[in-house]
Amino acid sequence: MAISQRPNFLIIVADDLGFSDVGCFGGEIKTPNIDKLAQEGIRHTGFHAAAACSPTRAMIMTGTDHHIAGLGNLIEWTTTTGQNAVSETEFTTAPQRGMPGYEGYLNDRVVTLPEILRDNGYHTMMSGKWHLGLTPERFPYARGFERSFSLLPACSNHYGWRPDAEKNGEVPEFLEKSTIALHVEDDRYVDQLPDDWYSSDGYGGKMIKFLNEWQQINASSKDKKPFFAYLPFSAPHWPLQAPKGNIDHYKDAYKDGPEALRQRRLANVVKLGMIPADIKPHPVVVDEETIPWEDMTPQEQALSSKAMEAFSGMVEKIDENVGRVVAHLSELGELDNTLVMFMSDNGPEGAEYELYPMVKGPLMEHLGKYYNNEISNIGEKDSFVWYGTRWAQASSAPSRLYKAFTTEGGVRVPCVTRWPAASRKAEISHVFASVMDIAPTILDMAGIQHPAPHYKGREVTHMRGKSMLPFLQGKAESVHPPDFVYGWELSGKAAIRKAQYKAVFIPKPKGPEKWQLYDLSKDLGETDDLAEGMPEKLDELLKLWEDYVKECGVVPLQPELGAYLAATEAQMPENAWMEYDYWKPTALVDREKFMQKRPKFTRPLEAKA
């Protein structure tokens, strides 16, 4: 590798951002700073993540599959049946509880990217959402970050606010893990956030502070260290909250509804050259109970469009903070020696929790009692809304479905790469790449070998991703070989891809609960099922699926996915699989009292009968 000076790295992640939300990917949301990165770099239309947040973050941190790294599923979905269920009869996640690869934190089978970089002369820092462990031995600080300020859970109130009733334990089960802004700085829990806290501003400000500290350390040291900076926002994940000034920029922008937005976005992505003009978009998929836009009352339409306005305000606020950090790098004279990557962790969030049988009653009653979701208040600290399936599919179009699904709408994400030393600039790339490729790329650029199979006396796995460096340098036309194989699984949804062919399994009611086959070179929308016409190709992919299950330790939740494991009696307890029950009364004060090691099991998968 002929890089005379080791580069810095800035990896920026948005939470639940859709494919066409930012301006450079066809959106109407004001994102001039991200757009500028794209103008000076590469827009990746074939970039892929896991179908949900912590699995993706595990792959960014390790370069390997999330089932290996400890986040085979979101621990919030594993620990309690029905947290991601759209029907009362949906399968249980109990078979995954306590199994290897489903610990809910980065396990000892992996060494993290910041650990490797720190050991090889890099200064490592992060500011933002972690979601890879709740207890001190799982903190970012314990996994390689020398400086960190991190949100530990999946999500929280973006203003750090909670009604008094929740502080006293009066909260429905679904919401108990969704509002507390539990943060840690280095090796210490944060007891109190600033009074003016807003998540995106807070994370941007902390990152600038850490960069200043890095500069000061280098100024007083003979050995100048490059840096690795990780900036994962918790926005625009619900609750949809943003400063009023940002939300007001989108007043009445969505009053004609989600289908009108979808058509505008589709036209824009075609015009930009992001997708072919003759593409067939996947039809919008909704639950039977979902009220069509045209059947909504004016009040219901106004509430729905205001939620989308709040979402857009959140995205704009992310962009402002991306601009702050990038501008600061420029002021420090480091921007042109820094690889900057911006991406989403999965597709847009399309869940409609008001329809979930196991969730809706207690949740909606609680929100009505303790939150103010009047139109004029949406986006404020005491509001709590999400935007639902139709708005999500306006963002994921032309792809099928959204977050939590292994269809393209759940796993194909916007990505921008800026690296001045790259030969590819101001380019739109359609080649396949994934979040697993980030760690191999960074290590390659830094001239560092991954330590597998051993790290500090323990066995660790090799990375499964590939370096993007030859592609960025123009020395290769793709990141992966033409016959690459890539698998996905999350909560019973599955997919396996070889080259342009992709087999997908989506359970009912959103899918047919059988394997489907698509040729993505002609059908990005996954609309033309080739399974019956190409049975040999489907069989080939299903054999590769079986290999993926074995290699990565997937515990399938449906017998149709091959090897199946029924839950044991020891795995049946509900809401008992997280290491820190931080949401319980007094748990933020008497922390150790609410921490405990959870049972671990090892059982062979049984072949499908």
Coordinates of C-alpha atoms in Angstrom, one line a residue:
M1 CA 0.0 0.0 0.0
A2 CA 1.5 3.3 -1.1
I3 CA 0.1 5.7 1.4
S4 CA 2.9 7.9 2.7
Q5 CA 0.9 9.1 5.7
R6 CA -1.5 7.0 7.6
P7 CA -5.0 8.4 7.2
N8 CA -7.5 9.4 9.8
F9 CA -11.0 7.9 9.7
L10 CA -14.4 9.4 10.4
I11 CA -17.3 6.9 10.3
I12 CA -20.7 8.6 10.6
V13 CA -23.9 6.6 11.0
A14 CA -27.6 7.7 11.0
D15 CA -30.2 5.7 12.7
D16 CA -33.2 4.5 10.5
L17 CA -32.4 6.9 7.7
G18 CA -34.1 5.8 4.4
F19 CA -32.4 5.4 1.0
S20 CA -33.7 8.7 -0.5
D21 CA -34.0 10.9 2.6
V22 CA -30.8 13.0 2.1
G23 CA -30.6 15.5 -0.8
C24 CA -27.8 13.7 -2.7
F25 CA -29.9 10.6 -2.9
G26 CA -33.0 12.3 -4.1
G27 CA -34.6 13.7 -1.0
E28 CA -36.1 17.2 -0.4
I29 CA -34.6 17.3 3.1
K30 CA -32.0 20.0 3.5
T31 CA -28.6 18.2 3.8
P32 CA -26.0 20.5 2.2
N33 CA -23.1 19.1 4.2
I34 CA -23.7 15.5 3.4
D35 CA -24.4 16.5 -0.2
K36 CA -21.0 18.3 -0.4
L37 CA -19.3 15.1 0.8
A38 CA -21.1 13.3 -2.0
Q39 CA -20.0 15.9 -4.6
E40 CA -16.4 15.4 -3.6
G41 CA -16.6 11.6 -3.2
I42 CA -18.7 8.6 -4.1
R43 CA -22.4 7.8 -3.7
H44 CA -22.9 4.1 -3.2
T45 CA -26.3 2.8 -4.3
G46 CA -25.3 -0.9 -3.8
F47 CA -24.3 -0.5 -0.1
H48 CA -25.9 -2.9 2.3
A49 CA -26.3 -3.2 6.1
A50 CA -28.1 -5.6 8.4
A51 CA -31.9 -5.2 8.7
A52 CA -31.7 -3.4 12.1
C53 CA -29.4 -1.3 14.2
S54 CA -27.3 -3.2 16.7
P55 CA -26.5 -6.0 14.2
T56 CA -25.2 -3.4 11.7
R57 CA -23.2 -1.7 14.4
A58 CA -21.7 -5.0 15.4
M59 CA -20.5 -5.6 11.8
I60 CA -19.1 -2.1 11.6
M61 CA -17.1 -2.7 14.7
T62 CA -15.8 -6.2 13.8
G63 CA -15.9 -6.7 10.0
T64 CA -17.7 -10.0 10.5
D65 CA -21.3 -11.2 10.6
H66 CA -23.4 -10.0 13.5
H67 CA -24.5 -13.6 14.5
I68 CA -20.8 -14.3 15.2
A69 CA -20.2 -11.1 17.0
G70 CA -23.0 -11.4 19.6
L71 CA -25.8 -9.4 18.1
G72 CA -27.6 -12.2 16.2
N73 CA -30.8 -10.3 17.1
L74 CA -31.6 -7.1 18.9
I75 CA -31.5 -8.1 22.6
E76 CA -34.7 -6.1 23.0
W77 CA -36.4 -8.4 20.6
T78 CA -34.8 -11.6 22.0
T79 CA -35.7 -10.9 25.6
T80 CA -39.4 -10.4 25.2
T81 CA -41.8 -12.1 22.8
G82 CA -43.9 -9.7 20.7
Q83 CA -41.7 -6.7 20.7
N84 CA -41.4 -6.9 16.9
A85 CA -44.5 -8.9 16.2
V86 CA -47.3 -7.8 13.9
S87 CA -49.6 -10.7 14.7
E88 CA -50.5 -12.5 17.9
T89 CA -49.5 -15.9 16.4
E90 CA -46.0 -14.8 15.3
F91 CA -43.1 -17.1 16.4
T92 CA -41.2 -16.6 19.6
T93 CA -37.6 -15.5 19.9
A94 CA -37.1 -17.8 22.9
P95 CA -34.9 -20.4 21.0
Q96 CA -32.2 -17.6 20.6
R97 CA -32.0 -16.7 24.2
G98 CA -28.6 -17.5 25.8
M99 CA -27.3 -19.0 22.6
P100 CA -23.8 -18.2 21.3
G101 CA -24.0 -15.2 19.0
Y102 CA -27.1 -13.9 20.7
E103 CA -25.5 -12.4 23.9
G104 CA -26.8 -8.9 23.1
Y105 CA -23.2 -7.4 23.4
L106 CA -20.0 -7.8 21.5
N107 CA -18.7 -11.1 22.7
D108 CA -15.1 -12.5 23.1
R109 CA -15.1 -14.3 19.8
V110 CA -14.4 -10.9 18.1
V111 CA -11.7 -8.2 18.3
T112 CA -13.0 -4.8 17.6
L113 CA -11.7 -2.3 15.0
P114 CA -10.9 0.3 17.7
E115 CA -9.0 -2.3 19.7
I116 CA -6.8 -3.1 16.7
L117 CA -6.3 0.5 15.8
R118 CA -5.5 1.6 19.3
D119 CA -3.0 -1.2 19.6
N120 CA -1.3 0.0 16.4
G121 CA -0.9 3.7 17.2
Y122 CA -4.3 5.2 16.5
H123 CA -6.1 7.5 18.8
T124 CA -9.7 6.2 19.0
M125 CA -12.9 8.1 19.9
M126 CA -16.6 7.8 19.6
S127 CA -19.6 10.0 20.3
G128 CA -23.2 8.6 19.8
K129 CA -25.2 5.5 20.0
W130 CA -23.4 2.3 21.0
H131 CA -26.2 -0.4 21.5
L132 CA -23.6 -3.1 21.9
G133 CA -23.6 -3.7 25.6
L134 CA -24.9 -2.1 28.8
T135 CA -22.5 -3.0 31.6
P136 CA -18.9 -1.6 32.3
E137 CA -17.1 -4.5 30.7
R138 CA -19.1 -3.9 27.5
F139 CA -18.7 -0.1 27.3
P140 CA -17.0 1.4 24.2
Y141 CA -14.1 2.3 26.6
A142 CA -13.6 -1.5 27.3
R143 CA -13.7 -2.4 23.6
G144 CA -11.0 0.0 22.3
F145 CA -12.2 3.6 22.5
E146 CA -9.9 5.8 24.4
R147 CA -12.5 8.5 24.6
S148 CA -16.2 7.9 24.3
F149 CA -19.5 9.5 25.1
S150 CA -22.2 7.0 24.3
L151 CA -25.9 6.2 24.4
L152 CA -26.0 2.6 25.5
P153 CA -29.6 1.4 24.7
A154 CA -31.4 1.2 21.3
C155 CA -33.1 4.6 21.6
S156 CA -34.2 7.3 24.0
N157 CA -35.9 10.6 24.3
H158 CA -33.7 12.9 22.2
Y159 CA -34.0 15.7 24.9
G160 CA -33.3 13.3 27.7
W161 CA -36.8 13.9 29.1
R162 CA -39.2 11.5 30.9
P163 CA -42.5 12.1 32.6
D164 CA -42.4 11.6 36.4
A165 CA -44.7 8.5 36.1
E166 CA -42.0 6.7 34.1
K167 CA -39.3 7.5 36.7
N168 CA -41.5 5.9 39.3
G169 CA -42.0 2.7 37.2
E170 CA -45.3 3.4 35.6
V171 CA -44.5 2.5 32.0
P172 CA -45.7 -0.2 29.5
E173 CA -43.3 -2.9 28.8
F174 CA -42.6 -1.9 25.2
L175 CA -41.7 1.7 26.2
E176 CA -39.6 0.9 29.3
K177 CA -36.4 0.4 27.2
S178 CA -37.2 3.3 24.7
T179 CA -37.2 6.5 26.7
I180 CA -34.2 6.5 29.1
A181 CA -31.2 8.4 27.8
L182 CA -28.7 6.1 29.5
H183 CA -25.2 7.4 28.6
V184 CA -21.7 6.6 29.6
E185 CA -18.5 8.7 29.3
D186 CA -15.4 6.5 29.1
D187 CA -15.7 4.1 32.1
R188 CA -18.4 6.0 34.0
Y189 CA -22.2 6.2 33.7
V190 CA -23.5 9.7 33.2
D191 CA -25.8 10.7 36.0
Q192 CA -27.2 13.9 34.5
L193 CA -27.3 15.2 30.9
P194 CA -27.0 19.0 30.3
D195 CA -30.3 20.9 30.6
D196 CA -30.1 21.9 27.0
W197 CA -29.4 18.4 25.7
Y198 CA -30.5 17.4 22.2
S199 CA -28.9 14.2 21.0
S200 CA -27.5 15.2 17.6
D201 CA -26.1 18.5 18.9
G202 CA -24.7 16.7 22.0
Y203 CA -22.9 14.0 19.9
G204 CA -21.5 16.5 17.4
G205 CA -20.3 18.8 20.2
K206 CA -18.6 15.9 22.1
M207 CA -16.9 14.7 18.9
I208 CA -15.4 18.2 18.3
K209 CA -14.2 18.2 21.9
F210 CA -12.5 14.9 21.5
L211 CA -10.9 16.0 18.3
N212 CA -9.5 19.1 20.1
E213 CA -8.1 16.8 22.8
W214 CA -6.5 14.6 20.1
Q215 CA -4.8 17.7 18.6
Q216 CA -3.5 18.7 22.0
I217 CA -2.1 15.3 22.7
N218 CA -0.3 15.3 19.4
A219 CA 1.0 18.8 19.9
S220 CA 2.8 17.7 23.1
S221 CA 4.0 14.3 21.8
K222 CA 6.9 13.3 19.6
D223 CA 4.8 10.4 18.2
K224 CA 1.9 11.9 16.2
K225 CA -1.1 9.6 16.2
P226 CA -3.7 9.5 13.5
F227 CA -7.3 9.1 14.7
F228 CA -10.3 6.9 14.3
A229 CA -13.5 8.7 15.0
Y230 CA -16.9 7.0 15.2
L231 CA -20.0 9.3 15.1
P232 CA -23.2 7.2 15.3
F233 CA -26.3 9.4 15.7
S234 CA -29.4 8.1 17.4
A235 CA -31.5 10.2 15.1
P236 CA -33.8 10.0 13.1
H237 CA -34.9 7.0 15.2
W238 CA -38.3 7.6 16.9
P239 CA -39.5 9.3 19.0
L240 CA -39.5 11.9 16.2
Q241 CA -38.2 15.0 18.0
A242 CA -36.3 18.0 16.7
P243 CA -35.9 21.7 17.4
K244 CA -38.9 23.7 16.1
G245 CA -36.8 25.8 13.8
N246 CA -35.7 22.7 11.9
I247 CA -39.2 21.2 11.8
D248 CA -40.7 24.5 10.5
H249 CA -38.6 24.3 7.3
Y250 CA -40.9 21.5 6.2
K251 CA -44.3 23.1 7.1
D252 CA -46.9 21.8 4.7
A253 CA -44.2 20.0 2.6
Y254 CA -46.0 16.7 3.1
K255 CA -49.7 17.7 3.1
D256 CA -50.4 15.7 -0.1
G257 CA -49.4 12.5 1.7
P258 CA -46.9 9.6 1.5
E259 CA -47.8 8.4 -2.0
A260 CA -47.2 11.8 -3.5
L261 CA -43.9 11.9 -1.7
R262 CA -43.0 8.5 -2.9
Q263 CA -43.6 9.4 -6.6
R264 CA -41.5 12.6 -6.2
R265 CA -38.7 10.6 -4.6
L266 CA -38.8 7.9 -7.3
A267 CA -38.6 10.6 -10.0
N268 CA -35.7 12.2 -8.3
V269 CA -33.6 9.0 -7.9
V270 CA -34.2 8.2 -11.5
K271 CA -33.2 11.7 -12.6
L272 CA -30.0 11.5 -10.5
G273 CA -29.0 8.2 -12.1
M274 CA -29.4 6.3 -8.8
I275 CA -31.7 3.7 -10.3
P276 CA -32.7 2.7 -13.9
A277 CA -35.6 4.6 -15.5
D278 CA -37.4 1.4 -16.3
I279 CA -37.4 0.0 -12.8
K280 CA -40.6 -1.5 -11.5
P281 CA -41.0 -0.3 -7.9
H282 CA -42.4 -2.7 -5.3
P283 CA -46.0 -1.9 -4.4
V284 CA -46.5 -0.4 -0.9
V285 CA -47.2 -3.1 1.6
V286 CA -49.5 -2.2 4.6
D287 CA -51.4 -4.0 7.3
E288 CA -55.1 -4.6 6.9
E289 CA -55.8 -2.2 9.7
T290 CA -53.8 0.6 8.2
I291 CA -56.1 3.5 7.2
P292 CA -55.5 4.7 3.6
W293 CA -54.4 8.3 3.4
E294 CA -57.5 9.3 1.4
D295 CA -59.8 7.8 4.1
M296 CA -58.1 9.7 6.9
T297 CA -59.8 12.7 8.4
P298 CA -58.1 16.1 7.9
Q299 CA -57.0 15.9 11.5
E300 CA -55.4 12.5 11.0
Q301 CA -53.7 13.6 7.8
A302 CA -52.3 16.7 9.6
L303 CA -51.0 14.6 12.5
S304 CA -49.4 12.1 10.0
S305 CA -47.7 14.8 7.9
K306 CA -46.5 16.6 11.0
A307 CA -44.7 13.5 12.1
M308 CA -43.0 13.4 8.7
E309 CA -42.0 17.1 9.2
A310 CA -40.5 16.2 12.5
F311 CA -38.5 13.4 10.9
S312 CA -37.2 15.7 8.3
G313 CA -36.2 18.2 11.0
M314 CA -34.2 15.4 12.7
V315 CA -32.4 14.6 9.4
E316 CA -31.6 18.3 8.9
K317 CA -30.2 18.4 12.4
I318 CA -27.9 15.5 11.7
D319 CA -26.6 17.3 8.6
E320 CA -25.9 20.4 10.6
N321 CA -23.7 18.4 13.0
V322 CA -22.0 16.5 10.2
G323 CA -21.1 20.0 8.9
R324 CA -19.8 21.1 12.2
V325 CA -17.5 18.2 12.6
V326 CA -16.3 18.2 9.0
A327 CA -15.7 22.0 9.2
H328 CA -13.7 21.4 12.3
L329 CA -11.5 18.8 10.6
S330 CA -10.9 21.4 7.9
E331 CA -9.9 24.0 10.5
L332 CA -7.5 21.5 12.0
G333 CA -5.9 20.9 8.6
E334 CA -6.9 17.2 8.7
L335 CA -9.9 16.9 6.4
D336 CA -7.9 15.9 3.3
N337 CA -6.1 13.2 5.2
T338 CA -9.3 11.7 6.5
L339 CA -11.5 9.0 5.0
V340 CA -15.1 10.1 5.7
M341 CA -18.0 7.7 5.4
F342 CA -21.6 8.5 6.0
M343 CA -24.4 5.8 6.0
S344 CA -27.6 4.6 7.5
D345 CA -27.6 1.5 9.8
N346 CA -30.7 0.0 8.1
G347 CA -33.8 0.9 6.1
P348 CA -36.4 3.4 7.3
E349 CA -38.6 2.4 10.3
G350 CA -42.0 1.4 9.0
A351 CA -43.5 -0.2 12.1
E352 CA -46.9 0.9 13.2
Y353 CA -46.9 0.1 16.9
E354 CA -50.4 1.2 17.4
L355 CA -51.4 -1.9 15.4
Y356 CA -49.2 -4.5 17.3
P357 CA -51.5 -6.8 19.3
M358 CA -49.0 -7.3 22.1
V359 CA -48.1 -3.6 22.3
K360 CA -50.9 -1.3 21.2
G361 CA -53.3 -1.1 24.2
P362 CA -50.9 -0.2 27.1
L363 CA -48.7 1.8 24.8
M364 CA -51.3 4.1 23.4
E365 CA -53.0 4.5 26.7
H366 CA -49.7 5.6 28.3
L367 CA -48.8 8.0 25.5
G368 CA -52.3 9.6 25.7
K369 CA -51.9 10.0 29.5
Y370 CA -48.4 11.3 29.9
Y371 CA -47.4 12.8 26.5
N372 CA -48.7 15.7 24.4
N373 CA -49.1 14.6 20.8
E374 CA -51.1 17.5 19.7
I375 CA -50.1 18.7 16.2
S376 CA -48.6 21.9 17.5
N377 CA -46.4 19.9 20.0
I378 CA -45.1 17.2 17.8
G379 CA -41.3 17.2 17.9
E380 CA -41.1 18.7 21.4
K381 CA -39.5 16.8 24.3
D382 CA -42.9 15.7 25.7
S383 CA -44.2 14.3 22.4
F384 CA -43.7 10.7 21.3
V385 CA -44.6 9.8 17.7
W386 CA -43.4 7.6 14.8
Y387 CA -44.4 8.0 11.2
G388 CA -45.5 4.5 10.0
T389 CA -45.3 2.3 7.1
R390 CA -46.4 4.5 4.2
W391 CA -43.9 7.3 4.9
A392 CA -41.1 4.6 5.3
Q393 CA -41.9 3.1 1.9
A394 CA -41.8 6.5 0.3
S395 CA -38.2 6.6 1.5
S396 CA -37.2 3.0 0.6
A397 CA -38.8 3.0 -2.9
P398 CA -38.3 1.4 -5.3
S399 CA -37.3 -1.3 -2.8
R400 CA -39.6 -3.7 -0.9
L401 CA -40.5 -3.0 2.7
Y402 CA -38.3 -1.4 5.3
K403 CA -36.3 -1.9 8.5
A404 CA -36.4 -5.3 10.1
F405 CA -36.9 -7.0 6.8
T406 CA -34.2 -8.7 4.7
T407 CA -35.7 -7.4 1.5
E408 CA -33.8 -4.6 -0.2
G409 CA -35.9 -1.9 1.5
G410 CA -34.6 -3.1 4.9
V411 CA -30.9 -3.6 4.0
R412 CA -30.0 -1.4 1.1
V413 CA -28.8 1.9 2.6
P414 CA -27.4 5.3 1.4
C415 CA -23.7 5.6 1.8
V416 CA -21.3 8.4 0.9
T417 CA -17.5 8.0 0.9
R418 CA -15.1 10.9 0.7
W419 CA -11.3 10.3 0.5
P420 CA -9.2 12.8 -1.5
A421 CA -6.6 10.2 -2.2
A422 CA -9.1 8.1 -4.1
S423 CA -9.1 8.1 -7.8
R424 CA -12.9 7.8 -7.9
K425 CA -14.6 11.1 -7.2
A426 CA -18.0 12.7 -7.9
E427 CA -19.1 9.2 -8.9
I428 CA -22.2 7.1 -8.4
S429 CA -21.3 3.5 -7.8
H430 CA -23.7 0.6 -8.1
V431 CA -21.4 -2.2 -7.0
F432 CA -22.2 -4.3 -4.1
A433 CA -20.6 -3.5 -0.7
S434 CA -21.6 -3.8 2.9
V435 CA -20.9 -2.5 6.4
M436 CA -18.8 -5.6 6.9
D437 CA -16.3 -4.1 4.4
I438 CA -15.6 -1.0 6.5
A439 CA -13.2 -2.6 9.0
P440 CA -11.2 -4.4 6.4
T441 CA -11.0 -1.2 4.4
I442 CA -9.7 0.8 7.3
L443 CA -7.1 -1.8 8.4
D444 CA -5.9 -2.0 4.8
M445 CA -5.6 1.8 4.5
A446 CA -3.8 1.9 7.8
G447 CA -1.4 -0.9 6.9
I448 CA -2.5 -3.1 9.8
Q449 CA -3.0 -6.9 9.8
H450 CA -6.1 -8.3 11.6
P451 CA -4.8 -10.4 14.5
A452 CA -7.0 -13.5 14.0
P453 CA -7.0 -16.3 14.9
H454 CA -5.7 -15.0 18.3
Y455 CA -5.9 -11.7 20.2
K456 CA -4.5 -11.3 23.7
G457 CA -4.7 -15.0 24.6
R458 CA -8.1 -15.8 23.2
E459 CA -9.4 -17.1 19.9
V460 CA -11.0 -14.6 17.6
T461 CA -12.7 -15.0 14.2
H462 CA -11.4 -13.6 11.0
M463 CA -13.2 -10.8 9.2
R464 CA -15.8 -11.8 6.6
G465 CA -15.8 -8.4 4.8
K466 CA -13.5 -7.3 2.0
S467 CA -11.4 -4.2 1.7
M468 CA -12.8 -1.5 -0.5
L469 CA -9.4 0.1 -1.0
P470 CA -8.6 -1.3 -4.4
F471 CA -12.0 -0.2 -5.7
L472 CA -11.6 3.3 -4.2
Q473 CA -8.1 3.6 -5.9
G474 CA -9.5 2.5 -9.2
K475 CA -7.5 -0.7 -9.3
A476 CA -10.6 -2.9 -9.2
E477 CA -14.0 -2.6 -10.7
S478 CA -15.8 -4.1 -7.7
V479 CA -15.3 -4.7 -4.0
H480 CA -16.4 -8.3 -4.1
P481 CA -15.7 -11.0 -6.7
P482 CA -18.5 -11.5 -9.3
D483 CA -19.8 -14.7 -7.6
F484 CA -19.9 -13.3 -4.1
V485 CA -22.2 -14.8 -1.5
Y486 CA -23.9 -12.8 1.2
G487 CA -26.5 -13.7 3.8
W488 CA -29.0 -12.0 6.1
E489 CA -31.2 -13.1 8.9
L490 CA -33.1 -11.2 11.6
S491 CA -36.1 -12.4 13.7
G492 CA -37.1 -15.1 11.3
K493 CA -36.7 -13.1 8.1
A494 CA -33.9 -14.3 5.9
A495 CA -32.1 -13.8 2.6
I496 CA -29.1 -15.3 0.7
R497 CA -27.5 -13.6 -2.3
K498 CA -25.1 -14.9 -4.9
A499 CA -24.1 -12.3 -7.5
Q500 CA -27.3 -10.8 -8.8
Y501 CA -29.6 -13.6 -7.6
K502 CA -31.2 -13.2 -4.1
A503 CA -33.5 -15.7 -2.3
V504 CA -35.7 -14.1 0.3
F505 CA -37.9 -15.5 3.1
I506 CA -40.4 -13.2 4.7
P507 CA -43.0 -14.6 7.2
K508 CA -46.7 -13.8 7.1
P509 CA -48.3 -11.3 7.1
K510 CA -45.8 -9.2 5.2
G511 CA -44.6 -12.1 3.0
P512 CA -45.8 -15.5 1.8
E513 CA -43.7 -17.5 4.3
K514 CA -41.9 -19.3 1.6
W515 CA -38.6 -18.8 -0.2
Q516 CA -38.8 -16.4 -3.2
L517 CA -36.2 -15.7 -5.9
Y518 CA -35.2 -12.4 -7.6
D519 CA -32.7 -11.2 -10.1
L520 CA -31.6 -7.9 -8.7
S521 CA -29.8 -6.9 -11.9
K522 CA -33.2 -6.5 -13.5
D523 CA -35.5 -6.3 -10.5
L524 CA -34.3 -4.1 -7.7
G525 CA -37.9 -3.8 -6.5
E526 CA -38.1 -7.6 -5.9
T527 CA -41.4 -7.8 -7.7
D528 CA -40.9 -10.8 -10.1
D529 CA -40.6 -14.0 -8.1
L530 CA -38.5 -16.5 -10.2
A531 CA -38.7 -19.4 -7.7
E532 CA -41.1 -21.6 -9.8
G533 CA -39.4 -20.9 -13.1
M534 CA -35.8 -21.3 -11.9
P535 CA -35.9 -24.1 -9.2
E536 CA -32.3 -25.1 -9.8
K537 CA -31.1 -21.6 -9.0
L538 CA -33.2 -21.5 -5.9
D539 CA -31.9 -24.9 -4.8
E540 CA -28.3 -23.6 -5.3
L541 CA -29.0 -20.6 -3.1
L542 CA -30.7 -22.6 -0.4
K543 CA -27.6 -24.8 -0.2
L544 CA -25.6 -21.6 0.3
W545 CA -28.1 -20.6 2.9
E546 CA -27.5 -23.8 4.9
D547 CA -23.8 -23.0 4.7
Y548 CA -24.4 -19.5 6.0
V549 CA -26.4 -20.8 9.0
K550 CA -23.6 -23.2 9.9
E551 CA -20.8 -20.8 9.4
C552 CA -22.4 -17.9 11.4
G553 CA -24.3 -19.8 14.0
V554 CA -27.7 -18.6 13.0
V555 CA -30.5 -19.9 15.2
P556 CA -33.5 -19.9 12.8
L557 CA -36.9 -19.1 14.2
Q558 CA -38.9 -20.9 11.4
P559 CA -38.7 -24.5 10.5
E560 CA -38.9 -23.4 6.8
L561 CA -35.4 -21.9 7.2
G562 CA -33.8 -25.3 7.5
A563 CA -32.1 -26.3 10.8
Y564 CA -34.5 -25.5 13.6
L565 CA -34.1 -25.3 17.4
A566 CA -37.1 -25.4 19.7
A567 CA -36.9 -23.5 22.9
T568 CA -36.1 -25.3 26.2
E569 CA -37.9 -24.6 29.4
A570 CA -34.8 -22.7 30.6
Q571 CA -35.3 -20.2 27.7
M572 CA -38.9 -19.5 28.3
P573 CA -38.7 -16.7 31.0
E574 CA -39.7 -13.3 29.4
N575 CA -37.9 -10.0 29.8
A576 CA -35.0 -11.7 31.6
W577 CA -32.1 -11.7 29.2
M578 CA -30.4 -8.3 29.4
E579 CA -27.5 -7.9 31.7
Y580 CA -28.7 -4.6 33.2
D581 CA -32.4 -3.9 33.9
Y582 CA -31.7 -0.2 33.8
W583 CA -35.4 0.8 33.3
K584 CA -36.6 -0.5 36.7
P585 CA -37.2 1.9 39.6
T586 CA -34.0 2.9 41.4
A587 CA -31.9 1.0 38.8
L588 CA -30.2 4.2 37.7
V589 CA -29.0 4.7 41.3
D590 CA -28.4 1.2 42.7
R591 CA -26.9 0.0 39.4
E592 CA -25.2 -3.2 40.5
K593 CA -28.3 -4.5 42.2
F594 CA -30.0 -4.7 38.7
M595 CA -27.0 -6.3 36.9
Q596 CA -26.6 -10.0 36.5
K597 CA -25.0 -12.6 34.2
R598 CA -27.6 -14.4 32.1
P599 CA -27.6 -18.1 31.4
K600 CA -25.7 -19.4 28.4
F601 CA -26.6 -22.5 26.4
T602 CA -24.9 -24.5 23.7
R603 CA -27.1 -27.0 21.8
P604 CA -26.7 -28.4 18.3
L605 CA -29.3 -27.4 15.7
E606 CA -31.6 -30.2 14.6
A607 CA -32.0 -30.9 10.9
K608 CA -35.4 -30.1 9.4
A609 CA -37.6 -33.2 9.4

